[in-house]
mmCIF file of C-alpha atoms in Angstrom:
data_model
loop_
_atom_site.group_PDB
_atom_site.id
_atom_site.type_symbol
_atom_site.label_atom_id
_atom_site.label_comp_id
_atom_site.label_asym_id
_atom_site.label_seq_id
_atom_site.Cartn_x
_atom_site.Cartn_y
_atom_site.Cartn_z
ATOM 1 C CA MET A 297 -18.542 3.310 27.712
ATOM 2 C CA ASN A 298 -20.226 0.616 25.663
ATOM 3 C CA LEU A 299 -17.682 -1.759 24.153
ATOM 4 C CA ASP A 300 -20.277 -3.709 22.160
ATOM 5 C CA GLN A 301 -19.857 -1.224 19.322
ATOM 6 C CA TYR A 302 -16.235 -2.289 18.888
ATOM 7 C CA LEU A 303 -17.011 -6.009 18.561
ATOM 8 C CA PRO A 304 -17.226 -5.949 14.726
ATOM 9 C CA VAL A 305 -13.903 -4.095 14.528
ATOM 10 C CA PHE A 306 -12.274 -6.570 16.899
ATOM 11 C CA LEU A 307 -13.653 -9.503 14.890
ATOM 12 C CA PHE A 308 -12.438 -7.934 11.648
ATOM 13 C CA ILE A 309 -8.910 -7.533 13.053
ATOM 14 C CA LEU A 310 -8.944 -11.044 14.512
ATOM 15 C CA ILE A 311 -10.088 -12.648 11.258
ATOM 16 C CA GLY A 312 -7.605 -10.582 9.232
ATOM 17 C CA LEU A 313 -4.711 -11.623 11.440
ATOM 18 C CA SER A 314 -5.757 -15.255 11.411
ATOM 19 C CA VAL A 315 -6.066 -15.290 7.600
ATOM 20 C CA GLY A 316 -2.545 -13.882 7.360
ATOM 21 C CA VAL A 317 -0.853 -15.894 10.089
ATOM 22 C CA MET A 318 -2.588 -19.269 10.117
ATOM 23 C CA PRO A 319 -1.433 -20.416 6.632
ATOM 24 C CA GLN A 320 2.148 -19.654 7.631
ATOM 25 C CA ILE A 321 1.844 -21.615 10.863
ATOM 26 C CA ILE A 322 0.145 -24.530 9.115
ATOM 27 C CA GLY A 323 2.812 -24.530 6.388
ATOM 28 C CA PHE A 324 5.587 -24.459 8.976
ATOM 29 C CA ILE A 325 4.076 -27.367 10.915
ATOM 30 C CA LEU A 326 2.962 -29.572 8.007
ATOM 31 C CA GLY A 327 5.558 -28.634 5.379
ATOM 32 C CA PRO A 328 8.631 -30.757 4.742
ATOM 33 C CA ASN A 329 11.905 -29.587 6.264
ATOM 34 C CA ARG A 330 14.842 -31.151 4.425
ATOM 35 C CA PRO A 331 17.623 -28.553 4.280
ATOM 36 C CA ASP A 332 20.755 -29.156 2.232
ATOM 37 C CA PRO A 333 23.639 -26.911 1.172
ATOM 38 C CA ALA A 334 22.063 -26.127 -2.218
ATOM 39 C CA LYS A 335 18.822 -24.922 -0.630
ATOM 40 C CA ASN A 336 20.611 -22.857 2.000
ATOM 41 C CA SER A 337 23.002 -21.152 -0.433
ATOM 42 C CA PRO A 338 22.370 -17.546 -1.460
ATOM 43 C CA TYR A 339 20.438 -17.348 -4.696
ATOM 44 C CA GLU A 340 20.395 -14.507 -7.178
ATOM 45 C CA CYS A 341 19.263 -15.333 -10.711
ATOM 46 C CA GLY A 342 21.031 -18.702 -10.741
ATOM 47 C CA PHE A 343 24.519 -17.578 -9.807
ATOM 48 C CA GLU A 344 26.392 -16.414 -6.750
ATOM 49 C CA ALA A 345 25.737 -12.880 -5.605
ATOM 50 C CA PHE A 346 28.176 -10.191 -6.637
ATOM 51 C CA GLY A 347 28.565 -6.525 -5.834
ATOM 52 C CA ASP A 348 27.359 -4.590 -2.829
ATOM 53 C CA ALA A 349 23.804 -5.092 -1.642
ATOM 54 C CA ARG A 350 23.699 -1.513 -0.348
ATOM 55 C CA MET A 351 23.580 0.214 -3.717
ATOM 56 C CA GLN A 352 22.022 3.640 -4.072
ATOM 57 C CA PHE A 353 18.717 4.114 -5.830
ATOM 58 C CA ASP A 354 17.808 7.039 -7.998
ATOM 59 C CA VAL A 355 15.842 9.781 -6.246
ATOM 60 C CA ARG A 356 13.095 9.431 -8.862
ATOM 61 C CA TYR A 357 12.330 5.973 -7.515
ATOM 62 C CA TYR A 358 11.540 7.423 -4.098
ATOM 63 C CA LEU A 359 9.564 10.280 -5.648
ATOM 64 C CA ILE A 360 7.367 7.897 -7.630
ATOM 65 C CA ALA A 361 6.888 5.700 -4.546
ATOM 66 C CA ILE A 362 5.864 8.633 -2.351
ATOM 67 C CA LEU A 363 3.499 9.985 -5.002
ATOM 68 C CA PHE A 364 1.944 6.559 -5.439
ATOM 69 C CA ILE A 365 1.373 6.207 -1.711
ATOM 70 C CA LEU A 366 -0.090 9.703 -1.523
ATOM 71 C CA PHE A 367 -2.573 9.235 -4.346
ATOM 72 C CA ASP A 368 -3.354 5.648 -3.386
ATOM 73 C CA LEU A 369 -4.316 6.679 0.142
ATOM 74 C CA GLU A 370 -6.316 9.640 -1.065
ATOM 75 C CA THR A 371 -8.295 7.544 -3.519
ATOM 76 C CA ALA A 372 -8.829 4.890 -0.840
ATOM 77 C CA LEU A 373 -10.504 7.584 1.270
ATOM 78 C CA LEU A 374 -12.943 8.267 -1.559
ATOM 79 C CA PHE A 375 -14.611 4.875 -1.154
ATOM 80 C CA PRO A 376 -16.096 5.541 2.305
ATOM 81 C CA TRP A 377 -17.096 9.012 1.110
ATOM 82 C CA ALA A 378 -18.930 7.520 -1.865
ATOM 83 C CA ALA A 379 -20.610 4.897 0.328
ATOM 84 C CA THR A 380 -22.030 7.528 2.701
ATOM 85 C CA LEU A 381 -22.782 10.160 0.077
ATOM 86 C CA LYS A 382 -26.565 9.925 0.542
ATOM 87 C CA ASP A 383 -26.235 10.611 4.261
ATOM 88 C CA LEU A 384 -23.801 13.485 3.762
ATOM 89 C CA GLY A 385 -26.044 15.522 1.520
ATOM 90 C CA LEU A 386 -25.015 18.461 -0.620
ATOM 91 C CA TYR A 387 -22.348 19.715 1.781
ATOM 92 C CA GLY A 388 -20.636 16.311 1.865
ATOM 93 C CA PHE A 389 -20.779 16.122 -1.917
ATOM 94 C CA LEU A 390 -19.174 19.552 -2.282
ATOM 95 C CA VAL A 391 -16.403 18.700 0.192
ATOM 96 C CA GLY A 392 -15.668 15.475 -1.707
ATOM 97 C CA LEU A 393 -15.718 17.376 -4.976
ATOM 98 C CA GLU A 394 -13.212 19.822 -3.509
ATOM 99 C CA ILE A 395 -10.893 16.950 -2.532
ATOM 100 C CA VAL A 396 -11.147 15.405 -5.999
ATOM 101 C CA THR A 397 -10.429 18.793 -7.571
ATOM 102 C CA ILE A 398 -7.324 19.303 -5.412
ATOM 103 C CA LEU A 399 -6.097 15.790 -6.283
ATOM 104 C CA THR A 400 -6.669 16.445 -9.984
ATOM 105 C CA ILE A 401 -4.814 19.764 -9.847
ATOM 106 C CA GLY A 402 -1.928 18.070 -8.023
ATOM 107 C CA PHE A 403 -1.820 15.256 -10.571
ATOM 108 C CA VAL A 404 -1.802 17.685 -13.512
ATOM 109 C CA TYR A 405 0.919 19.750 -11.813
ATOM 110 C CA MET A 406 3.087 16.657 -11.321
ATOM 111 C CA TRP A 407 2.505 15.634 -14.913
ATOM 112 C CA ILE A 408 3.499 19.072 -16.238
ATOM 113 C CA LYS A 409 6.607 19.214 -14.031
ATOM 114 C CA GLY A 410 7.665 15.766 -15.273
ATOM 115 C CA ALA A 411 7.640 14.079 -11.886
ATOM 116 C CA LEU A 412 6.038 11.002 -13.434
ATOM 117 C CA ASP A 413 8.581 10.641 -16.259
ATOM 118 C CA TRP A 414 10.886 7.692 -15.842
ATOM 119 C CA GLU A 415 13.796 7.859 -18.241
#
């Protein structure tokens, strides 16, 4: 097994992690740390928190979130398909067209059923 093929992937992961983690570490080390009671108090819009933090959300919120994730992931998969479309040929184009058609039918169905209405 030749691991040289995985070097770009490893470098991509390493650089991505370092871009996300290094600013936090640098900020923690170099940033000022002067806590006082006002900074450590709970903050919610300028006044003390009230009510229960474990309130229930409407089911429509979860439905919209799941639908967003579904369509966001599906459209994110279209980018690699479009980038390799020349190599895929007619068959690859037809398969991608089928996926886009299914997504469009699903979107229209959700729209007709009112799943995207937020009242």
